[in-house]
mmCIF file of C-alpha atoms in Angstrom:
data_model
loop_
_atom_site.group_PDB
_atom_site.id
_atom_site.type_symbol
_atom_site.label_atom_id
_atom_site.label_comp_id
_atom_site.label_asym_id
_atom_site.label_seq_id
_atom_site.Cartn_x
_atom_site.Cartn_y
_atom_site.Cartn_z
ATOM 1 C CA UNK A 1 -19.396 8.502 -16.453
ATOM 2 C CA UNK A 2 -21.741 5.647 -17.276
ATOM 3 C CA UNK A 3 -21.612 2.262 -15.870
ATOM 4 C CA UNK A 4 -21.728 -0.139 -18.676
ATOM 5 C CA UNK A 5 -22.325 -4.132 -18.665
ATOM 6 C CA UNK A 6 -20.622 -5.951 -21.435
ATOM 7 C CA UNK A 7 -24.738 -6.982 -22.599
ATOM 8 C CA UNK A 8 -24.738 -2.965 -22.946
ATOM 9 C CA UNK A 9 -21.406 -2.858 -25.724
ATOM 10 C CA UNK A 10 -22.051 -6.070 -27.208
ATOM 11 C CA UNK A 11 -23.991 -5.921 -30.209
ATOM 12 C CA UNK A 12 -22.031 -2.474 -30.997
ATOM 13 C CA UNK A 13 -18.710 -3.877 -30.546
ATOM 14 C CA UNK A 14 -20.003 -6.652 -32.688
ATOM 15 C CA UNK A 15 -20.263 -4.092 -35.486
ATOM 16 C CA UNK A 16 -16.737 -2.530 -35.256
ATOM 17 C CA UNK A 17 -15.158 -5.658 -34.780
ATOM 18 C CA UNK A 18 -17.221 -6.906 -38.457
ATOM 19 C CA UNK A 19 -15.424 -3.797 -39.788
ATOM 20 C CA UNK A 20 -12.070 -4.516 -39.011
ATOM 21 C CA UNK A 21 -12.088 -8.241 -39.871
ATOM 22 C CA UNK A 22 -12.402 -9.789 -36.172
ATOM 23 C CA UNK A 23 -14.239 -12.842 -36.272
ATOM 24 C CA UNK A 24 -17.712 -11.411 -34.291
ATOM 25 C CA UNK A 25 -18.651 -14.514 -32.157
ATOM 26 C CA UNK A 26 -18.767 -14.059 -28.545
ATOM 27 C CA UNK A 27 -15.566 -15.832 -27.493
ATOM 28 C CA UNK A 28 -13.126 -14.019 -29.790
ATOM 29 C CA UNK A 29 -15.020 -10.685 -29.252
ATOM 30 C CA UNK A 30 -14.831 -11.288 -25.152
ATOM 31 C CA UNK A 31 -10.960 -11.695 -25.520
ATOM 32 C CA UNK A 32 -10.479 -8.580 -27.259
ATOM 33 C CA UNK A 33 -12.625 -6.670 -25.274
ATOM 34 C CA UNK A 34 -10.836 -7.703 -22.587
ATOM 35 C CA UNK A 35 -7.027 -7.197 -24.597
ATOM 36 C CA UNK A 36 -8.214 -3.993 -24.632
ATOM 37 C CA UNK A 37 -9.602 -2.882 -20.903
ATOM 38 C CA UNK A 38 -5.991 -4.940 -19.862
ATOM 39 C CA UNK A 39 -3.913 -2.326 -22.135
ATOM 40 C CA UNK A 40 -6.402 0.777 -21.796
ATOM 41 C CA UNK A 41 -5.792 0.132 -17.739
ATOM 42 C CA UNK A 42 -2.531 0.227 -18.465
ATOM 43 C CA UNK A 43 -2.224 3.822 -20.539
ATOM 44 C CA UNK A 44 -3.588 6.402 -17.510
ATOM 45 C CA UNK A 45 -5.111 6.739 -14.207
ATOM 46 C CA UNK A 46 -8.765 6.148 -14.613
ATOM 47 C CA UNK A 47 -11.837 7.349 -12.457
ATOM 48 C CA UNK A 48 -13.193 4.019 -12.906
ATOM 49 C CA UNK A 49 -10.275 2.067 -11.471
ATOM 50 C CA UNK A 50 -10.470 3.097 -8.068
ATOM 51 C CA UNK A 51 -11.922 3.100 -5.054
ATOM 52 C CA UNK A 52 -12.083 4.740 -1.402
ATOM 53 C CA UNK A 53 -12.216 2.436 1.396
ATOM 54 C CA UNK A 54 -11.605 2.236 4.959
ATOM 55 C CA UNK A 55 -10.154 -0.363 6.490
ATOM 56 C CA UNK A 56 -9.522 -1.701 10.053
ATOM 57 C CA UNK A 57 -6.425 -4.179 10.596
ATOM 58 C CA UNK A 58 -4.343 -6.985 12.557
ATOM 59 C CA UNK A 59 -1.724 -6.383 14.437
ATOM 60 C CA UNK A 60 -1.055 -3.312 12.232
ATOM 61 C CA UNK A 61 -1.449 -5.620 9.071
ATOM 62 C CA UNK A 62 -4.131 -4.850 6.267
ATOM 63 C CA UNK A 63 -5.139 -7.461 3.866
ATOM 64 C CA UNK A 64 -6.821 -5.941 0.519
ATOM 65 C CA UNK A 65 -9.851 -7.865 -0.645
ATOM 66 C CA UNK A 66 -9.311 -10.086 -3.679
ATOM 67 C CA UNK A 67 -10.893 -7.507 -6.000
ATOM 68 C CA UNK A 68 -8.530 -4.698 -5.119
ATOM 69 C CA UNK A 69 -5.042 -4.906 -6.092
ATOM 70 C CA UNK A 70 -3.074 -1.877 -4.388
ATOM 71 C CA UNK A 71 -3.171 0.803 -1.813
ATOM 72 C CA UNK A 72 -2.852 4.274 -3.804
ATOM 73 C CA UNK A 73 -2.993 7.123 -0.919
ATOM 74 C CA UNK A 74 -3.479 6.312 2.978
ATOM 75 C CA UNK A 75 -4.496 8.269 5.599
ATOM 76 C CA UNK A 76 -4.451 6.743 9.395
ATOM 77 C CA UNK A 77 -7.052 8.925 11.402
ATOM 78 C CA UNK A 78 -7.047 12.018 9.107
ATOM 79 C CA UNK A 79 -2.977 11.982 8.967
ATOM 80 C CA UNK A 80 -1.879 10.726 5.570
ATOM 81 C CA UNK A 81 0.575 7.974 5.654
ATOM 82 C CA UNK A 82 3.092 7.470 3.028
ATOM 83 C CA UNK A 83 3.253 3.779 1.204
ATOM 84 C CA UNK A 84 6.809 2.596 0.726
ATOM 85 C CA UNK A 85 7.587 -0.037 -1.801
ATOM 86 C CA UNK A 86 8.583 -3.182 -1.056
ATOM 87 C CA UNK A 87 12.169 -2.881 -1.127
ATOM 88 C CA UNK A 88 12.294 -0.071 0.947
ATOM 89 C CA UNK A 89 13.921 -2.130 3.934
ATOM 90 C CA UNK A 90 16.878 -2.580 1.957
ATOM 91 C CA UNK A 91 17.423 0.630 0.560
ATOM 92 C CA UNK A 92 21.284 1.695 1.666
ATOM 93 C CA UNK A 93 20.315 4.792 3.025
ATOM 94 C CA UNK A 94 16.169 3.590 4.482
ATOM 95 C CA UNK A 95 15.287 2.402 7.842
ATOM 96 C CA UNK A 96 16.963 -0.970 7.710
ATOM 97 C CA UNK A 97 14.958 -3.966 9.527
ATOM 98 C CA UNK A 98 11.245 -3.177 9.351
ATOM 99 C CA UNK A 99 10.605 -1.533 13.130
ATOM 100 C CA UNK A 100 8.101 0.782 15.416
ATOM 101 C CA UNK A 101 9.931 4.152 15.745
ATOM 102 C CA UNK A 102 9.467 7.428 16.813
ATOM 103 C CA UNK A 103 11.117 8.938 13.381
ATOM 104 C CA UNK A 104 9.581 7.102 10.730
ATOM 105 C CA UNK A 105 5.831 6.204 10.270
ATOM 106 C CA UNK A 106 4.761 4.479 6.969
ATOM 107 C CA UNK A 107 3.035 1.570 5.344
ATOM 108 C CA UNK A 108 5.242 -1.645 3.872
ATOM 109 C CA UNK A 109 3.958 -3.046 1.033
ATOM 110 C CA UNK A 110 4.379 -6.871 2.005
ATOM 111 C CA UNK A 111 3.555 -8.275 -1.588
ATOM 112 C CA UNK A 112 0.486 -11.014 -2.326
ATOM 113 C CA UNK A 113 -0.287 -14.158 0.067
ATOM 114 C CA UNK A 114 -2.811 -16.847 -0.226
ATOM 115 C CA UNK A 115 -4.217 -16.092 2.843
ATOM 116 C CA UNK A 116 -4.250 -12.958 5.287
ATOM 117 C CA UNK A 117 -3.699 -14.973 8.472
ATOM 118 C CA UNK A 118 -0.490 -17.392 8.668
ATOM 119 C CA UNK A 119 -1.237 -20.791 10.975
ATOM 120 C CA UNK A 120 1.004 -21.201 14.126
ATOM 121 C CA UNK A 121 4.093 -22.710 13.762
ATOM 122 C CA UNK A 122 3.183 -25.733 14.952
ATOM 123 C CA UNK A 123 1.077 -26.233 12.671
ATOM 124 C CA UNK A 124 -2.810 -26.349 12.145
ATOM 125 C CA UNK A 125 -5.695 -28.010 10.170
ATOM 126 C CA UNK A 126 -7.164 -26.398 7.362
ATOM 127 C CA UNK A 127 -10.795 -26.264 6.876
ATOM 128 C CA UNK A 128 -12.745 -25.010 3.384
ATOM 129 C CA UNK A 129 -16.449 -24.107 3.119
ATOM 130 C CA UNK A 130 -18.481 -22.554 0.559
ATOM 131 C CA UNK A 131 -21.287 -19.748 1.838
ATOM 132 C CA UNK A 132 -23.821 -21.800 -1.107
ATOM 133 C CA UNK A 133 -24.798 -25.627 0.054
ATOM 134 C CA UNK A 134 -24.568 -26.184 -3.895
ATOM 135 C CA UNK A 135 -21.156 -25.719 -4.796
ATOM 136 C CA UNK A 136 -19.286 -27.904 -6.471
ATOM 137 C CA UNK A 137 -15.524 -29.234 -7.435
ATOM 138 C CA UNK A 138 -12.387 -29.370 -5.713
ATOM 139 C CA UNK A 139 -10.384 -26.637 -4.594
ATOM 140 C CA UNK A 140 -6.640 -27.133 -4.394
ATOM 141 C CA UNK A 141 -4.141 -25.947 -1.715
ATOM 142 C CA UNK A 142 -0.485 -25.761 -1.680
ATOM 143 C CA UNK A 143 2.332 -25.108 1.093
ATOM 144 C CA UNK A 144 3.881 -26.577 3.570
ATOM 145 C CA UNK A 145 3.471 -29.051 6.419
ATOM 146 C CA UNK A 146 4.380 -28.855 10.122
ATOM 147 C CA UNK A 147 7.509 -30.263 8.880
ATOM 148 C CA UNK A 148 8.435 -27.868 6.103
ATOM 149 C CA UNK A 149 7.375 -30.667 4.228
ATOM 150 C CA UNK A 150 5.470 -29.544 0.492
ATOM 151 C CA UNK A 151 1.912 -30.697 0.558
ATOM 152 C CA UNK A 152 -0.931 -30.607 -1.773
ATOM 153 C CA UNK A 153 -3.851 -31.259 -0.773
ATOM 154 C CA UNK A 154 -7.415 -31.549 -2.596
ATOM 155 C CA UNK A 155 -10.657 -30.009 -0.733
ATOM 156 C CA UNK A 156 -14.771 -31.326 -2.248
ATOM 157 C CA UNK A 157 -17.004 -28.415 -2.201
ATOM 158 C CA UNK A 158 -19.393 -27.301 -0.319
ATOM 159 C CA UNK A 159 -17.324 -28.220 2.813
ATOM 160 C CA UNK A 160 -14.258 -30.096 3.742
ATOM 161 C CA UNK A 161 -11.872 -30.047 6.240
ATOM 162 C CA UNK A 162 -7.925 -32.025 5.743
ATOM 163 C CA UNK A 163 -5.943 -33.734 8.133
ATOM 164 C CA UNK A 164 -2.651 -32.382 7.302
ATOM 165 C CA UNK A 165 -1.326 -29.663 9.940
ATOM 166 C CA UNK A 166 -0.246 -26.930 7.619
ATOM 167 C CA UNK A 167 2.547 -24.658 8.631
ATOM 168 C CA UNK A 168 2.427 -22.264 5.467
ATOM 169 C CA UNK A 169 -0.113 -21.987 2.867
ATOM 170 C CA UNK A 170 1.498 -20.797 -0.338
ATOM 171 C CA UNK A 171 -1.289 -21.026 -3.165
ATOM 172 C CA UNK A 172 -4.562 -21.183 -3.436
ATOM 173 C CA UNK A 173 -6.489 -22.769 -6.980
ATOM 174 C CA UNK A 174 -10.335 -22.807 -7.256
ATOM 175 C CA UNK A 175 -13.209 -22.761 -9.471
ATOM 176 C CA UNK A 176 -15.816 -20.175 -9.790
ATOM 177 C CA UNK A 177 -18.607 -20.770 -7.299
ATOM 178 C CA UNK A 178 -21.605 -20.121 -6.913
ATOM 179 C CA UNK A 179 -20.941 -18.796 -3.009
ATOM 180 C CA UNK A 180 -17.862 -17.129 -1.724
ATOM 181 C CA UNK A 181 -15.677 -19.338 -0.283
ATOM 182 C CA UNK A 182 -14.294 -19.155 3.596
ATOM 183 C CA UNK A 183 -11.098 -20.771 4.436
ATOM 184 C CA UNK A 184 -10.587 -21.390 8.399
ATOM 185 C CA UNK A 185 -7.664 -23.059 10.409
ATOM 186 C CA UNK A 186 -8.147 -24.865 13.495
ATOM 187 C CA UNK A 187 -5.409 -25.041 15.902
ATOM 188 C CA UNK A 188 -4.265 -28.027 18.329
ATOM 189 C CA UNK A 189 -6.559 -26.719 21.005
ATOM 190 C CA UNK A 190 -9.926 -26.968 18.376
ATOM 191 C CA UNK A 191 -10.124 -23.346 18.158
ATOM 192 C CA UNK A 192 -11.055 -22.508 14.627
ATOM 193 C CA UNK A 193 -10.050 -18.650 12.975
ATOM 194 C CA UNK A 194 -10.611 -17.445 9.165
ATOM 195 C CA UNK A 195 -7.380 -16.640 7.374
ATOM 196 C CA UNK A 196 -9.156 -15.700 4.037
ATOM 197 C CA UNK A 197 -12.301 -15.491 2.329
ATOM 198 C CA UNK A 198 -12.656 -15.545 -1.544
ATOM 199 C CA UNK A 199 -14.929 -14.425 -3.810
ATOM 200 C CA UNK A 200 -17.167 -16.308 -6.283
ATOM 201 C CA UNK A 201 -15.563 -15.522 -9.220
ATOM 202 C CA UNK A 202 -11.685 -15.808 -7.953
ATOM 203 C CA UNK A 203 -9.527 -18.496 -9.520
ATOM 204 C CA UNK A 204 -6.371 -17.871 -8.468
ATOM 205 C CA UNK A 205 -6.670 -15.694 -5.434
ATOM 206 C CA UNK A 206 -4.574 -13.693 -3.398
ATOM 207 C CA UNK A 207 -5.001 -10.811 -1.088
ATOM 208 C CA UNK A 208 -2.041 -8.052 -1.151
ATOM 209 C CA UNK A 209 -0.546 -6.943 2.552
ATOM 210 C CA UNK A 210 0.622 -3.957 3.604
ATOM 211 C CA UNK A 211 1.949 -3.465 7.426
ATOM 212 C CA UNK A 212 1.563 -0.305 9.265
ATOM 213 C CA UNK A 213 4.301 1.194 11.559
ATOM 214 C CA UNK A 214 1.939 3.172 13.516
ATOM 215 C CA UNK A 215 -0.902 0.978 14.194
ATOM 216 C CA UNK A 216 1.188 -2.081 15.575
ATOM 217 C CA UNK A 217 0.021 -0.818 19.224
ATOM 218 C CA UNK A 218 -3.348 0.609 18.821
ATOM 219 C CA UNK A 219 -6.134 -1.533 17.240
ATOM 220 C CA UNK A 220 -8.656 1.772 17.507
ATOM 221 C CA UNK A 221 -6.970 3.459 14.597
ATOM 222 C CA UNK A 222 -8.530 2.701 11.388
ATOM 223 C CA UNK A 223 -6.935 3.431 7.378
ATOM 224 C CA UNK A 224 -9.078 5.218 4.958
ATOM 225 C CA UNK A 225 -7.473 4.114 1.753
ATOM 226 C CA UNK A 226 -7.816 4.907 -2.218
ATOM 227 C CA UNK A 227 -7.493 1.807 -3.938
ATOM 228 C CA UNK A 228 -6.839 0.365 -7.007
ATOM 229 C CA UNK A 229 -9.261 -1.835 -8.362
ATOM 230 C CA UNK A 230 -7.884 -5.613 -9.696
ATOM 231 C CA UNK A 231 -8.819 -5.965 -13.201
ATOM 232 C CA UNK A 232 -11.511 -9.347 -14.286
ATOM 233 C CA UNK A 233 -12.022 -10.834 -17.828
ATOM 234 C CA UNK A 234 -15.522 -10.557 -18.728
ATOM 235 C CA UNK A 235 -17.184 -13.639 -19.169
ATOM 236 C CA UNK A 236 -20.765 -12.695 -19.116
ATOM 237 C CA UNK A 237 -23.563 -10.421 -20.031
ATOM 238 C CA UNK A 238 -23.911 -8.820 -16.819
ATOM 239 C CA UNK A 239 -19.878 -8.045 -15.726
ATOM 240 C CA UNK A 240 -19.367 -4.796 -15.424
ATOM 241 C CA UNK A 241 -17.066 -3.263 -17.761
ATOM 242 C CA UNK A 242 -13.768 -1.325 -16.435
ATOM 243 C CA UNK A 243 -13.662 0.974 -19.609
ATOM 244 C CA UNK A 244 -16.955 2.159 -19.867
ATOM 245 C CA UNK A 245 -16.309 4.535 -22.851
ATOM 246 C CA UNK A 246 -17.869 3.058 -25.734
ATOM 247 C CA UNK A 247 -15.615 5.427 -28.178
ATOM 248 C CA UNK A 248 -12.616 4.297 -26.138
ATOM 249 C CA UNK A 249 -13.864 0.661 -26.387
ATOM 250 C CA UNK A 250 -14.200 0.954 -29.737
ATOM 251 C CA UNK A 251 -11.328 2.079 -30.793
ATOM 252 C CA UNK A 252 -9.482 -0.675 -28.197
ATOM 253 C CA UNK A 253 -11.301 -3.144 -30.275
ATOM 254 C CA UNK A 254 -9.893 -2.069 -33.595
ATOM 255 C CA UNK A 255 -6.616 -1.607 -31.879
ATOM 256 C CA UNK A 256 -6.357 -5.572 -30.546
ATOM 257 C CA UNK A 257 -7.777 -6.734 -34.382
ATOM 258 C CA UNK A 258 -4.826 -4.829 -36.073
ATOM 259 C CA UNK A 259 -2.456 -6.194 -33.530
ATOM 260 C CA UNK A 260 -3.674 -9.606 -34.681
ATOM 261 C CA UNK A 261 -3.106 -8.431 -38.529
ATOM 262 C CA UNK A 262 0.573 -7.386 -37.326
ATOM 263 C CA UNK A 263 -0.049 -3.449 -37.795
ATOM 264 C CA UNK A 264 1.574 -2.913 -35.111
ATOM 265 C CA UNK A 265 1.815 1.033 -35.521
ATOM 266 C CA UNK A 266 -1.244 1.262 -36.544
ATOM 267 C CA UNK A 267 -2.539 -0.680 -33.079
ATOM 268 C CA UNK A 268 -0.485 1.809 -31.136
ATOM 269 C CA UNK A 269 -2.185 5.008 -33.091
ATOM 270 C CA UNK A 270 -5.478 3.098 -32.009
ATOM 271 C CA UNK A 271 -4.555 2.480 -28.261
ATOM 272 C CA UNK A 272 -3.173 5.978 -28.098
ATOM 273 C CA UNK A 273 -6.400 7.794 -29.282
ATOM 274 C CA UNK A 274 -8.730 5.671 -26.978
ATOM 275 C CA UNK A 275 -6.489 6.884 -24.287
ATOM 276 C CA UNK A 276 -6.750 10.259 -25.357
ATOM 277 C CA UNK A 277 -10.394 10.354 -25.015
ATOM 278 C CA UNK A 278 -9.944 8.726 -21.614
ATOM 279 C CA UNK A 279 -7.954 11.254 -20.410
ATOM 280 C CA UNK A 280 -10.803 13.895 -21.848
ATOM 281 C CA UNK A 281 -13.121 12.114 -19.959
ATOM 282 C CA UNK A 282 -11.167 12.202 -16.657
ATOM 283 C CA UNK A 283 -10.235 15.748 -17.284
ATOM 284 C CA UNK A 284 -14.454 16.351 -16.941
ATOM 285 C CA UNK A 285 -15.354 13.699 -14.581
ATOM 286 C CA UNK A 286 -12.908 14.895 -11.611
ATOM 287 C CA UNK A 287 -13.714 18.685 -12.636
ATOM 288 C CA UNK A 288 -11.564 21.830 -12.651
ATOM 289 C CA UNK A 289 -9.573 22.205 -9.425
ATOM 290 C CA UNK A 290 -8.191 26.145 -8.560
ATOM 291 C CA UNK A 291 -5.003 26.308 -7.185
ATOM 292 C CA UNK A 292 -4.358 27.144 -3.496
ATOM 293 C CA UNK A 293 -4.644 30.519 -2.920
ATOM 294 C CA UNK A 294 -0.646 31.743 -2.081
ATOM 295 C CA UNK A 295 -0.277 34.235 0.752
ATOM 296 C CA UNK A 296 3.252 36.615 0.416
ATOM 297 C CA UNK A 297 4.806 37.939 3.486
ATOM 298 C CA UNK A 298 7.045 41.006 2.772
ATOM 299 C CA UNK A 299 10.908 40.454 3.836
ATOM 300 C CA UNK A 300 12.948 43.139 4.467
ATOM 301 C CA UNK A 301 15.475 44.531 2.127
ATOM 302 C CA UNK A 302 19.262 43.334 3.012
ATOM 303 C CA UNK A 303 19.665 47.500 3.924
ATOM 304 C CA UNK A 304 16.788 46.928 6.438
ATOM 305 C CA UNK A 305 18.125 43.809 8.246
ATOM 306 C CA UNK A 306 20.235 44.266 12.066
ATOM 307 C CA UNK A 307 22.557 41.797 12.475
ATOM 308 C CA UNK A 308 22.542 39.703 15.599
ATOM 309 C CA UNK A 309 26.047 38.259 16.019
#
């Protein structure tokens, strides 16, 4: 498959999007383009939407980068490791209480924080710097205080450090930047640890956690992990696409413009065929698998069996 820029579609999404009555100027054309890589994403299981990566953790906790939205398939030192939902603690007939056993090894989905790293409970000062001197704006954070008290507090870029001892950091608001952005607490004793680290183009940010039964003990195990990718709007020239099938794009196009006209089935016939030639494309790109060869052991007859009791 090719890798694609939005510069590289442009000027031939342009055309389509003429055709079918879209209004061709580069903000209405970026929103469709990306109406349609939001509902294509949402029709199959793309090559392009994931990614292997291996991971090492806290505590048995793994935070996913802000550009990666889910764990797909783990393995923990060559053994795969099954990813439970995040209800699975309260199924009737599951494990009950998250807990290290001898019976049951698998990875909790723990749902999306702010930060990877929650302060003590006595709370701690929160410190925000930018990895570019020439950042810019204010970056907002919201939680709690040491005492359970709601705070929001207001942090000047490049660097800045607040007063209030936060006890639980809930949300995190921010503009893009030029540098990634590091956000550190410093505990009662001056000793200063990063909880989470953002990327440039993050806005709302939050990093998904998933807690491991059988690395809780052992910090030299590491997770080699298919992920799945978190989907961006692209807002300039040089993002990289997610759907980098210009047919599929196409059509995705022409599928959000009649949307707009209120052809609704005729939208759906258009999202359907550009996921048709997705799934074409898949079909080639991951290539043609044989099946396991299966090895037969004769078993004898009933007439041929001795009972033994």
């Amino acid at each position: 498959m090719l890798k694609r820029t939005y510069g590289d579609v442009k000027e031939e999404l342009r055309r389509v999007a003429g055709q079918t009555g879209l209004v061709v100027d580069d903000p209405r054309l970026k929103t469709a383009v990306n109406l349609a890589q939001e509902r294509l994403c949402t029709l199959g299981e793309w090559p392009f939407q994931y990614a292997r990566i291996k991971f090492a953790h806290r505590g048995g906790v793994v935070a996913l980068p802000t550009q990666y939205e889910a764990i797909v398939h783990t393995a923990i030192n060559r053994q795969p490791v099954e990813i439970q939902p995040p209800w699975f603690e309260f199924l009737e007939y599951g494990p009950g209480p998250y807990q290290k056993n001898e019976w049951c090894q698998y990875g909790l989905d723990m749902g999306e924080h702010a930060t990877y790293v929650a302060p003590p409970q006595y709370g701690a000062q929160a410190r925000i710097a930018s990895t570019s001197g020439s950042d810019t704006g204010v970056v907002t954070v919201y939680g709690l205080d040491a005492n359970k008290v709601a705070q929001s507090v207001t942090f000047t870029l490049p660097d800045a450090t607040s007063s209030v001892l936060w006890s639980r950091i809930d949300r995190v608001t921010k503009p893009e930047t030029v540098g990634d952005l590091v956000l550190s607490f410093i505990d009662r004793n001056g000793r200063q640890y990063v909880a989470a680290d953002y990327r440039a183009r993050d806005k709302n940010p939050t990093f998904r956690l998933y807690r491991f039964t059988d690395l809780v003990e052992d910090a030299s195990k590491t997770i080699d992990a298919i992920v799945r990718r978190r989907l961006f709007d692209v807002e300039q020239d040089s993002d990289e696409l997610f759907v980098t099938n210009l047919s599929a794009l196409r059509l995705g196009v022409k599928a959000v413009a009649l949307l707009d006209k209120g052809e609704l089935e005729a939208s759906e016939g258009a999202f359907r065929a550009a996921a048709q030639i997705l799934r074409d494309e898949a079909l080639l790109y991951r290539a043609r698998r044989n099946s396991a060869p299966v090895n037969v052991t004769r078993v004898a007859s009933m007439g041929e069996r001795t009972d033994i009791f």
